[in-house]
PDB file of C-alpha atoms in Angstrom:
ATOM      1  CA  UNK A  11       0.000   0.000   0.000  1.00 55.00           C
ATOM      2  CA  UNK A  12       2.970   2.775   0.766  1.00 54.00           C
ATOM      3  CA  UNK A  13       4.600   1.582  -2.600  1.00 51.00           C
ATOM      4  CA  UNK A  14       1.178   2.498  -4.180  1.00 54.00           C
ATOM      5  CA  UNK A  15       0.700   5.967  -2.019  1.00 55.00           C
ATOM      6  CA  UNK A  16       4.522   6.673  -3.351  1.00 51.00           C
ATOM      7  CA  UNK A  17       3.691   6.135  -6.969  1.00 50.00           C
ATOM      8  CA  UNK A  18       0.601   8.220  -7.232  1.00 52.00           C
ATOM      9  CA  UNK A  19       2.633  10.966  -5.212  1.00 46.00           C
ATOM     10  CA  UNK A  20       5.164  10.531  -8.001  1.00 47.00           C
ATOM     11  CA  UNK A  21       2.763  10.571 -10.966  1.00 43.00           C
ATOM     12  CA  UNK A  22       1.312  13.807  -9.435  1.00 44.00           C
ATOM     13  CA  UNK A  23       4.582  15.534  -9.127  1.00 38.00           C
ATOM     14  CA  UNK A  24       5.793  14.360 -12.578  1.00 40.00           C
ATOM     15  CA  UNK A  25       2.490  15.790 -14.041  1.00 40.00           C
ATOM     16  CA  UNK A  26       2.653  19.157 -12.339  1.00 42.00           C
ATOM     17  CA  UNK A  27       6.034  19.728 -13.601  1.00 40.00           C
ATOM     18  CA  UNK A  28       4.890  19.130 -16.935  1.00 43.00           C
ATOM     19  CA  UNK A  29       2.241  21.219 -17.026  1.00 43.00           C
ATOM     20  CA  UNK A  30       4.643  23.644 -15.042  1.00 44.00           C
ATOM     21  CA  UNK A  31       6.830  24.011 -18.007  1.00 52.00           C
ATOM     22  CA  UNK A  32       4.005  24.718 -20.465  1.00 58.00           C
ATOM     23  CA  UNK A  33       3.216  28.072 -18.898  1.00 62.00           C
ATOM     24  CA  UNK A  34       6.045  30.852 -18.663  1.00 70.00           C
ATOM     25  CA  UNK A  35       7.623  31.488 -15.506  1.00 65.00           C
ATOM     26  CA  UNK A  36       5.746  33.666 -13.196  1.00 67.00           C
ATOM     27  CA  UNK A  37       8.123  37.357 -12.781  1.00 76.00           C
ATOM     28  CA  UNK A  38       9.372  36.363 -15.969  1.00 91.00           C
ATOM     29  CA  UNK A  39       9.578  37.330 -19.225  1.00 94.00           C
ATOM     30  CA  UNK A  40      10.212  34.864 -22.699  1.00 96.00           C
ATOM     31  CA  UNK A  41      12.620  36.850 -24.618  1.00 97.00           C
ATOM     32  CA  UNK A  42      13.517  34.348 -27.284  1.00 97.00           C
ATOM     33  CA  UNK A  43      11.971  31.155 -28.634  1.00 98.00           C
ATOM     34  CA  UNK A  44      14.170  29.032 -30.715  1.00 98.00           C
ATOM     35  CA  UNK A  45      13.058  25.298 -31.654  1.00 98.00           C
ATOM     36  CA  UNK A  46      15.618  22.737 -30.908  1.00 97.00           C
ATOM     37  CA  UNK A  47      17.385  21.295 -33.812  1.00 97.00           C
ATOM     38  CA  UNK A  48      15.813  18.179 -35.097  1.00 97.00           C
ATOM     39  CA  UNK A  49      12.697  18.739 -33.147  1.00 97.00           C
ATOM     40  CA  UNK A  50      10.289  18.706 -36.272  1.00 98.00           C
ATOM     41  CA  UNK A  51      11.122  16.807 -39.967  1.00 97.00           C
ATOM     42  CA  UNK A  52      11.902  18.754 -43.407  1.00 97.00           C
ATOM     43  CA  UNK A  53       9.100  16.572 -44.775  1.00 98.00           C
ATOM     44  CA  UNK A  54       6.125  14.920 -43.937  1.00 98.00           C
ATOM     45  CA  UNK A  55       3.315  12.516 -44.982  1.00 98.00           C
ATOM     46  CA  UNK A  56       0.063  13.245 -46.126  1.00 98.00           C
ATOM     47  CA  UNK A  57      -2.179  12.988 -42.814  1.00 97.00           C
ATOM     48  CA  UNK A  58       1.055  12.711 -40.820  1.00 98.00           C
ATOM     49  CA  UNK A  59       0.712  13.814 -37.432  1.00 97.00           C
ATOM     50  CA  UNK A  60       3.170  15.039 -35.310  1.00 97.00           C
ATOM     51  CA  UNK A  61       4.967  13.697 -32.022  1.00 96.00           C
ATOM     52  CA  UNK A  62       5.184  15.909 -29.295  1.00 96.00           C
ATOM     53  CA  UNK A  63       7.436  13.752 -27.092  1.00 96.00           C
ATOM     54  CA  UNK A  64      10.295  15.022 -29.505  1.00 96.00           C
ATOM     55  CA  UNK A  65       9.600  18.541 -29.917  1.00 98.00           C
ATOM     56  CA  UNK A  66      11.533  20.772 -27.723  1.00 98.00           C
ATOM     57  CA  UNK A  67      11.985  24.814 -27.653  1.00 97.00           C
ATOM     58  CA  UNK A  68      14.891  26.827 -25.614  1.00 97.00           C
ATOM     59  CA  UNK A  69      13.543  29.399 -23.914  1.00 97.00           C
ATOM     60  CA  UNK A  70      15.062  32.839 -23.222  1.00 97.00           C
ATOM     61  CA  UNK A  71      13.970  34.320 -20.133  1.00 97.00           C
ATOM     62  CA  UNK A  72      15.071  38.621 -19.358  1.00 94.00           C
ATOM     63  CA  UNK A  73      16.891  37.115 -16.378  1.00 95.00           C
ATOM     64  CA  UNK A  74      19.501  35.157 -18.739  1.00 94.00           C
ATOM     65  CA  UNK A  75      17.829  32.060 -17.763  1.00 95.00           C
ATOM     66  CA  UNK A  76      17.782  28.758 -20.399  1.00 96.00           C
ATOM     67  CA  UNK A  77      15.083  26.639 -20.309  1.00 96.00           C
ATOM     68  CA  UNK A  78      14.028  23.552 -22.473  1.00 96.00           C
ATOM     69  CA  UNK A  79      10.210  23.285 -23.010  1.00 96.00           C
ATOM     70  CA  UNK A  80       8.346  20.236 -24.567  1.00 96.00           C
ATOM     71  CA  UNK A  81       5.626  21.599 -26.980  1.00 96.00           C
ATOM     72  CA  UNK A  82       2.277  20.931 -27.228  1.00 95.00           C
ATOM     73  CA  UNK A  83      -0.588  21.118 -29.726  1.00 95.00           C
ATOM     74  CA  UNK A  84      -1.177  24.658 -28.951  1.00 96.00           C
ATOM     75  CA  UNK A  85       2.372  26.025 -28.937  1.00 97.00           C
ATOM     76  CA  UNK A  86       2.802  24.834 -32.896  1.00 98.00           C
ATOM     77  CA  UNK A  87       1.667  27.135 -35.872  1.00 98.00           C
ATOM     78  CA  UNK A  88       1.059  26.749 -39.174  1.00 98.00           C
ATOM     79  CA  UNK A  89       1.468  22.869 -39.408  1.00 98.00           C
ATOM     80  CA  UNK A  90      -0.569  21.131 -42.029  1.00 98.00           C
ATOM     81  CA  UNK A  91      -0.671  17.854 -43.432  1.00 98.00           C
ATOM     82  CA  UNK A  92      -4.193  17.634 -45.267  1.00 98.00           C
ATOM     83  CA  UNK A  93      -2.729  19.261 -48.072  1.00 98.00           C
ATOM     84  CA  UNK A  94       0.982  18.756 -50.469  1.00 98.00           C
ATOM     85  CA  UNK A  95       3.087  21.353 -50.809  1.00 97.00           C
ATOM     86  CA  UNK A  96       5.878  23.608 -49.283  1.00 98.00           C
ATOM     87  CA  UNK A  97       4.848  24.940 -46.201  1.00 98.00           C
ATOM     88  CA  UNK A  98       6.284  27.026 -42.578  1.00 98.00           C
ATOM     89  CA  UNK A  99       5.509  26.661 -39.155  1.00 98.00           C
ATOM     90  CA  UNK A 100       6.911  28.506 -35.755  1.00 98.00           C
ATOM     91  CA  UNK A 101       6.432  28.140 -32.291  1.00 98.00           C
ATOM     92  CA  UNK A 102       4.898  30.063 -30.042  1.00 98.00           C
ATOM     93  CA  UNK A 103       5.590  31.011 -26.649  1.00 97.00           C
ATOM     94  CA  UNK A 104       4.747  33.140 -23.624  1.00 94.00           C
ATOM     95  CA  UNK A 105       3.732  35.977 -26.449  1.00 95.00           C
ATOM     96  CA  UNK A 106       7.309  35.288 -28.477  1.00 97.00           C
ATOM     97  CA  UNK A 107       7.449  33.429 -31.658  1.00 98.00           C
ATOM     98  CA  UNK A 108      10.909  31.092 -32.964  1.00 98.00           C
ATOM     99  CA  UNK A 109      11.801  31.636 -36.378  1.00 98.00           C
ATOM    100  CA  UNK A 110      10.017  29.966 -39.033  1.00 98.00           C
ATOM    101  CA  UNK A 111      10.876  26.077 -40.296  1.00 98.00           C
ATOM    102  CA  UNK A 112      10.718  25.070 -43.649  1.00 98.00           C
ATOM    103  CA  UNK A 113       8.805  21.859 -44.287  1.00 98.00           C
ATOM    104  CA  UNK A 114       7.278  19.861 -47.209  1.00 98.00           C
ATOM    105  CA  UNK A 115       4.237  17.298 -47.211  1.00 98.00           C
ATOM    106  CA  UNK A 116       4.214  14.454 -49.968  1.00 97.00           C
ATOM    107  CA  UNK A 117       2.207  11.822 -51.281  1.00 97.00           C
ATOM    108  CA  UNK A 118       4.542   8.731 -51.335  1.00 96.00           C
ATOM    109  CA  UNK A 119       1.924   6.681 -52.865  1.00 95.00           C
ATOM    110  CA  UNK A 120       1.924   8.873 -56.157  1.00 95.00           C
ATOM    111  CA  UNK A 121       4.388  11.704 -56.054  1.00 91.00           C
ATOM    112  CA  UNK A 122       3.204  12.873 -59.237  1.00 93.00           C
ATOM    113  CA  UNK A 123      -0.062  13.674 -57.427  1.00 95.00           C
ATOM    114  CA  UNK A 124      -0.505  16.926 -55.346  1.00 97.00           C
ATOM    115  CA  UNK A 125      -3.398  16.832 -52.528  1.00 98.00           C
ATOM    116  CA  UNK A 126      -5.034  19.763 -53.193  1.00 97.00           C
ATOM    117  CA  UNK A 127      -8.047  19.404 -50.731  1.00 97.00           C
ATOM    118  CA  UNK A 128      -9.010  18.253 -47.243  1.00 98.00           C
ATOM    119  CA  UNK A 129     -11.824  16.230 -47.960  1.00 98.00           C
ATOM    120  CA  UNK A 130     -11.311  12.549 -47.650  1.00 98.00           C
ATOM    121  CA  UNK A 131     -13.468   9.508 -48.292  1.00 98.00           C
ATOM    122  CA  UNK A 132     -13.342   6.265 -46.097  1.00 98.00           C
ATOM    123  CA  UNK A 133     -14.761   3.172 -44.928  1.00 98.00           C
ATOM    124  CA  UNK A 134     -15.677   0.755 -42.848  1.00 97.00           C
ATOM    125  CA  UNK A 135     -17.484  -2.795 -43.677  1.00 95.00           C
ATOM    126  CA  UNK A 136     -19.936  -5.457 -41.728  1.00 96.00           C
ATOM    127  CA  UNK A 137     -21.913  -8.674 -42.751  1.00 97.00           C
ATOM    128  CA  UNK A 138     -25.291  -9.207 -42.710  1.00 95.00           C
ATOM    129  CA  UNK A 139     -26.876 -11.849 -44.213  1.00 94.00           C
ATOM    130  CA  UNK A 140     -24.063 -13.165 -45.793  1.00 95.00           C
ATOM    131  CA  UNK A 141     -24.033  -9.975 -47.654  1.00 97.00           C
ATOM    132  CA  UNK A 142     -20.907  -7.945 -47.075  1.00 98.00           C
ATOM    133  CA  UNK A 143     -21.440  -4.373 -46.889  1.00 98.00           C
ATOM    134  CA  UNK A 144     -18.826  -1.517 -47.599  1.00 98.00           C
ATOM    135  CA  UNK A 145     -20.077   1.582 -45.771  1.00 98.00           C
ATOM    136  CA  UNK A 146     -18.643   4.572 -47.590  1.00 98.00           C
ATOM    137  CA  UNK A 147     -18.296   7.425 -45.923  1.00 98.00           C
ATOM    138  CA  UNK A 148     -17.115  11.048 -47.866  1.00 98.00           C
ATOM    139  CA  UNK A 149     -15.573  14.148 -46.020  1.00 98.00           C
ATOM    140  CA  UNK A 150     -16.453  17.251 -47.855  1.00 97.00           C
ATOM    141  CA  UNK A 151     -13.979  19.262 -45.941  1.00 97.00           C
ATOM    142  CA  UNK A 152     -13.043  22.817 -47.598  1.00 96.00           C
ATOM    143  CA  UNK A 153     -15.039  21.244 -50.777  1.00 95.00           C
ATOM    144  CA  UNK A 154     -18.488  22.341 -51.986  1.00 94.00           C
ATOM    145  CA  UNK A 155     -20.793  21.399 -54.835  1.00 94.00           C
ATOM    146  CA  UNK A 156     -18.907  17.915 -55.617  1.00 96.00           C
ATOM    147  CA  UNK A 157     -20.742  16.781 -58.651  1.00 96.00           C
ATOM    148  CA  UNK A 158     -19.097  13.527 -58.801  1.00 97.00           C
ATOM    149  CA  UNK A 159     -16.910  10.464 -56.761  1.00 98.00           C
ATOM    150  CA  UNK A 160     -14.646   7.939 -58.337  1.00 98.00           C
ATOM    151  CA  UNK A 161     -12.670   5.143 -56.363  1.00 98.00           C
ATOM    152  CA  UNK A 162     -11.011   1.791 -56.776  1.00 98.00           C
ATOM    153  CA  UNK A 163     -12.564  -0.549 -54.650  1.00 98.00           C
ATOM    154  CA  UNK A 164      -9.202  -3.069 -54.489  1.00 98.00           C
ATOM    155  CA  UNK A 165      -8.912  -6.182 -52.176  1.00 97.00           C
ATOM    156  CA  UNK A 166      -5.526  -7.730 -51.701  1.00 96.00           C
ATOM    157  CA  UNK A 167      -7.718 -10.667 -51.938  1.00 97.00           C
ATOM    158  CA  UNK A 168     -10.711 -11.907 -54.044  1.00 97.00           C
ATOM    159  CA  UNK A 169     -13.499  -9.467 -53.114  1.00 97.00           C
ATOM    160  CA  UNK A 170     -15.466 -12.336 -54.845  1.00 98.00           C
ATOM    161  CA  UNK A 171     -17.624 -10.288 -57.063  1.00 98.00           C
ATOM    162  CA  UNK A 172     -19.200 -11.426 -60.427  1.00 97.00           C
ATOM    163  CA  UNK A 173     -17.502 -10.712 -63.099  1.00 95.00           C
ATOM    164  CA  UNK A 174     -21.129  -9.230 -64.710  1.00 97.00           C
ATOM    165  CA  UNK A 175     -21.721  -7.538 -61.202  1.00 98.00           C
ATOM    166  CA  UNK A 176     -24.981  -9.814 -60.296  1.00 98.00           C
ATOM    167  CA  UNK A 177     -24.169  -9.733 -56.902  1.00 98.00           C
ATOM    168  CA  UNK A 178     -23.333  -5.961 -56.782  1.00 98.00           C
ATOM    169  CA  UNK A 179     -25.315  -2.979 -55.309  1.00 98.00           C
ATOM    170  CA  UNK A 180     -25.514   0.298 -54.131  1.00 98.00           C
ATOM    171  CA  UNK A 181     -27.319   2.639 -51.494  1.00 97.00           C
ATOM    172  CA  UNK A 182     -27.019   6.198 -52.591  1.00 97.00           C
ATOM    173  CA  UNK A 183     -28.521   9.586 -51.644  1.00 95.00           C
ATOM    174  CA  UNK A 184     -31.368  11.296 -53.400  1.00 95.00           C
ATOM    175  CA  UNK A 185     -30.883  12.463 -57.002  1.00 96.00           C
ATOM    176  CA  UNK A 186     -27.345  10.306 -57.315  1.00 97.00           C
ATOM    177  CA  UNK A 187     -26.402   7.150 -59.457  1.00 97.00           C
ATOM    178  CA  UNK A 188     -23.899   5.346 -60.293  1.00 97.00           C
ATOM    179  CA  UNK A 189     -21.667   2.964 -62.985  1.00 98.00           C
ATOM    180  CA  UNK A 190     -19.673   0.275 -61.631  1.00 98.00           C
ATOM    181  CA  UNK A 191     -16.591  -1.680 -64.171  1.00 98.00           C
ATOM    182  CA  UNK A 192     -15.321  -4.961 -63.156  1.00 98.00           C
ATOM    183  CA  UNK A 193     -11.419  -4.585 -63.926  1.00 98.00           C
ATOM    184  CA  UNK A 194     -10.420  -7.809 -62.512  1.00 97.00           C
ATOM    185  CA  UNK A 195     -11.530 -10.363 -58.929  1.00 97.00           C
ATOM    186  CA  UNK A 196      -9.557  -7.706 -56.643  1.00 97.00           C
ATOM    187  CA  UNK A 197     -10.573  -4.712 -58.383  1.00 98.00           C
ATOM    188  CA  UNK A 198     -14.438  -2.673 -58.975  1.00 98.00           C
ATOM    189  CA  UNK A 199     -13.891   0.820 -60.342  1.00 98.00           C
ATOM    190  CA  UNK A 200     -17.116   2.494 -59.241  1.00 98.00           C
ATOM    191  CA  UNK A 201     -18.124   6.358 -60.052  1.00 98.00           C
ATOM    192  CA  UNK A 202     -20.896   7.979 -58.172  1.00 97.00           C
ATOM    193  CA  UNK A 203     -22.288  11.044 -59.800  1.00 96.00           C
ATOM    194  CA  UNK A 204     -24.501  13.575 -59.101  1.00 95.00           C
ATOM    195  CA  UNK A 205     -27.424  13.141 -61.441  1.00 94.00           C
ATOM    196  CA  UNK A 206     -30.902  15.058 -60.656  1.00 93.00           C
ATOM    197  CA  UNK A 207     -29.550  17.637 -58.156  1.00 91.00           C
ATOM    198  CA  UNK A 208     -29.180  21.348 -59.228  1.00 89.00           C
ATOM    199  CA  UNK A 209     -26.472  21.381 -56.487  1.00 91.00           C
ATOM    200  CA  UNK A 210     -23.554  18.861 -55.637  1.00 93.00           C
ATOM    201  CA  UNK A 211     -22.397  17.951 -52.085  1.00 95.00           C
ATOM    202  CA  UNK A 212     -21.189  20.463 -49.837  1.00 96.00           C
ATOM    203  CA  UNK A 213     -21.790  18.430 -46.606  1.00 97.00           C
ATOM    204  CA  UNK A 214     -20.611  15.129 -45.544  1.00 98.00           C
ATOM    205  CA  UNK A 215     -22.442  12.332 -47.199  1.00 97.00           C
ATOM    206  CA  UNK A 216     -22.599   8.204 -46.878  1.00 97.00           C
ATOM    207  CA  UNK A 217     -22.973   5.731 -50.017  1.00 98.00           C
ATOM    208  CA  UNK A 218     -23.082   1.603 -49.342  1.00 98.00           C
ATOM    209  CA  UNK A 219     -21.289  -1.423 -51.557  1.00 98.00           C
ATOM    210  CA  UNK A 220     -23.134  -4.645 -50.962  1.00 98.00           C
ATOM    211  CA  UNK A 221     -21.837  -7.448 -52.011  1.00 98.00           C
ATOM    212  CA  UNK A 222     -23.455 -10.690 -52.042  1.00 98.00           C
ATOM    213  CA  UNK A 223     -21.561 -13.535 -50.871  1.00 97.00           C
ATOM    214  CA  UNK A 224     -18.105 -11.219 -50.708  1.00 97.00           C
ATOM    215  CA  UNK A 225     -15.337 -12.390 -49.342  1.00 97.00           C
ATOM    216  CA  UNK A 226     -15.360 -10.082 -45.517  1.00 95.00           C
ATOM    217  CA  UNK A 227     -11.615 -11.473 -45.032  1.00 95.00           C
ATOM    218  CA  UNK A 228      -9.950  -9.177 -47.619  1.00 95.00           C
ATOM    219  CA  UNK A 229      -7.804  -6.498 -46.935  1.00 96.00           C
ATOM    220  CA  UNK A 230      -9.507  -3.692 -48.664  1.00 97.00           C
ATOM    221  CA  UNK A 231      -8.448  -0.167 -50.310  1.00 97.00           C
ATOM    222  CA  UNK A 232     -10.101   2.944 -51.599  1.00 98.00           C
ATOM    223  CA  UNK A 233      -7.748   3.309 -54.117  1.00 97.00           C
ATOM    224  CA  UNK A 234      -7.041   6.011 -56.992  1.00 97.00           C
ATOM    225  CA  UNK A 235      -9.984   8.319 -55.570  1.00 98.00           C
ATOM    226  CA  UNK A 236     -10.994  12.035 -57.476  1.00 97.00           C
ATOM    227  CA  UNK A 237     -13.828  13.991 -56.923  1.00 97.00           C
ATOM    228  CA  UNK A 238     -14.819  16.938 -59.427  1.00 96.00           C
ATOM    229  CA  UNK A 239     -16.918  20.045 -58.316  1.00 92.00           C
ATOM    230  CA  UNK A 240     -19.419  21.936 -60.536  1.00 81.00           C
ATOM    231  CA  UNK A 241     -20.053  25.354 -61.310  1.00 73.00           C
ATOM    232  CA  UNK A 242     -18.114  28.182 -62.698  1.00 73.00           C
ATOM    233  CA  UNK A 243     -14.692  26.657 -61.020  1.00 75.00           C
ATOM    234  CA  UNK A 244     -15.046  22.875 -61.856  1.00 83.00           C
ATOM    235  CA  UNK A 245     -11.930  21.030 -60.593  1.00 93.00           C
ATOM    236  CA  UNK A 246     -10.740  17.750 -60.437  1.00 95.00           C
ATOM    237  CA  UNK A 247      -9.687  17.271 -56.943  1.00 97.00           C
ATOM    238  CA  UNK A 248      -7.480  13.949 -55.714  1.00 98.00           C
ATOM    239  CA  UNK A 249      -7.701  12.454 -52.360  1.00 97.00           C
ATOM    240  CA  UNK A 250      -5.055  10.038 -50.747  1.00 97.00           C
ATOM    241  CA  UNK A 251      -6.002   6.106 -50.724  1.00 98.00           C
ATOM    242  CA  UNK A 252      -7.908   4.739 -47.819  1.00 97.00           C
ATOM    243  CA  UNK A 253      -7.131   1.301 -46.203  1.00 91.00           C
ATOM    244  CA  UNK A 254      -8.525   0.412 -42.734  1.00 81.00           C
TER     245      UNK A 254
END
């Protein structure tokens, strides 16, 4: 029991300090921020997130005093994976900010793509009835009026649908359709488009794969995934593979 008592003491303690060193000294003022060197990476995945238990800042204080500071969530600005490109972030501190760090975010799977949006389309699956049922969720993100959807529905395995589709349908919200290819046992190339709406999405919206009989075992992918708006400024937008 006094081994336990001791521990939670400890945990307490070790918690306080933490939080301790998030907030500036009290009677003191942060001069300079400066991140310490390898804290953050010069590049970064698409959807990457970031570790905190490596990022670090020195902090100046008027009286001379050094201190190292482990950053949180709020301290870092201007990171952002959702999107490719060249990009800057600092650190902020007590009212000072470090100088800026250069970073990139890439698409590994398809470097000649460029990720352009934040929306984001993803799954999950069940079985009912034997019938195996791809729940397909899309993200519109920072999209609006997205006229149309196209995927690559790609099992590592069979996904054990007919080769004329018998066994094939889909759930889809008012006004939408759809056209479904059969490229091969693994892979269904399926485009949802916006057919009797004036307006395409600009809200968050769920579509359903049922497949008789399929094969619930195989590791799945939304692969190859683009979604095109409508209007004035129709784009072709591409969105990074899902795999659960």
């Amino acid at each position: 029991m006094k081994k336990k008592i001791i521990a939670i003491l400890f945990l307490i303690v070790f918690v306080m300090l933490i939080f301790a060193g998030c907030r500036p000294r009290k009677g003191l003022t942060v001069v300079q921020v400066v991140i310490k060197p390898n804290s953050f990476k010069e590049s970064y995945e698409v959807d990457e997130q970031l570790n905190f238990a490596s990022i670090f800042i020195l902090i100046t204080y008027d009286n001379g005093e050094n201190v190292y500071v482990q950053c949180d969530n709020t301290m870092v600005k201007g990171f952002d994976t959702l999107t490719t490109g060249e990009k800057q972030l600092y650190v902020e501190y007590g009212g000072v900010k470090s100088e800026s760090f250069d970073y990139e975010v890439f698409y590994s799977i398809d470097n000649s793509k460029k990720i352009l949006t934040s929306a984001r389309l993803e799954y999950t699956k069940g079985v009912n009835n034997e019938i195996l049922g791809y729940g397909i969720t899309y993200y519109c993100g920072d999209l609006i009026n997205v006229n149309a959807i196209m995927f690559s529905l790609y099992g590592e395995q069979s996904l054990s649908v007919n080769n004329d589709l018998s066994n094939l349908s889909l759930e889809l919200p008012t006004g939408w359709s759809y056209y479904v290819e059969y490229i091969s046992e693994q892979t269904l190339r399926i485009l949802l488009y916006n057919k009797d709406n004036e307006v395409g999405l600009s809200t968050n919206a769920s579509f359903i794969v049922s497949i008789n009989k399929g094969n619930s075992e195989a590791v799945t992918w939304l692969k190859d995934i683009e979604v095109s708006t409508i209007g004035d400024n129709a784009t072709k937008y591409y969105i990074p593979d899902y795999m659960r």
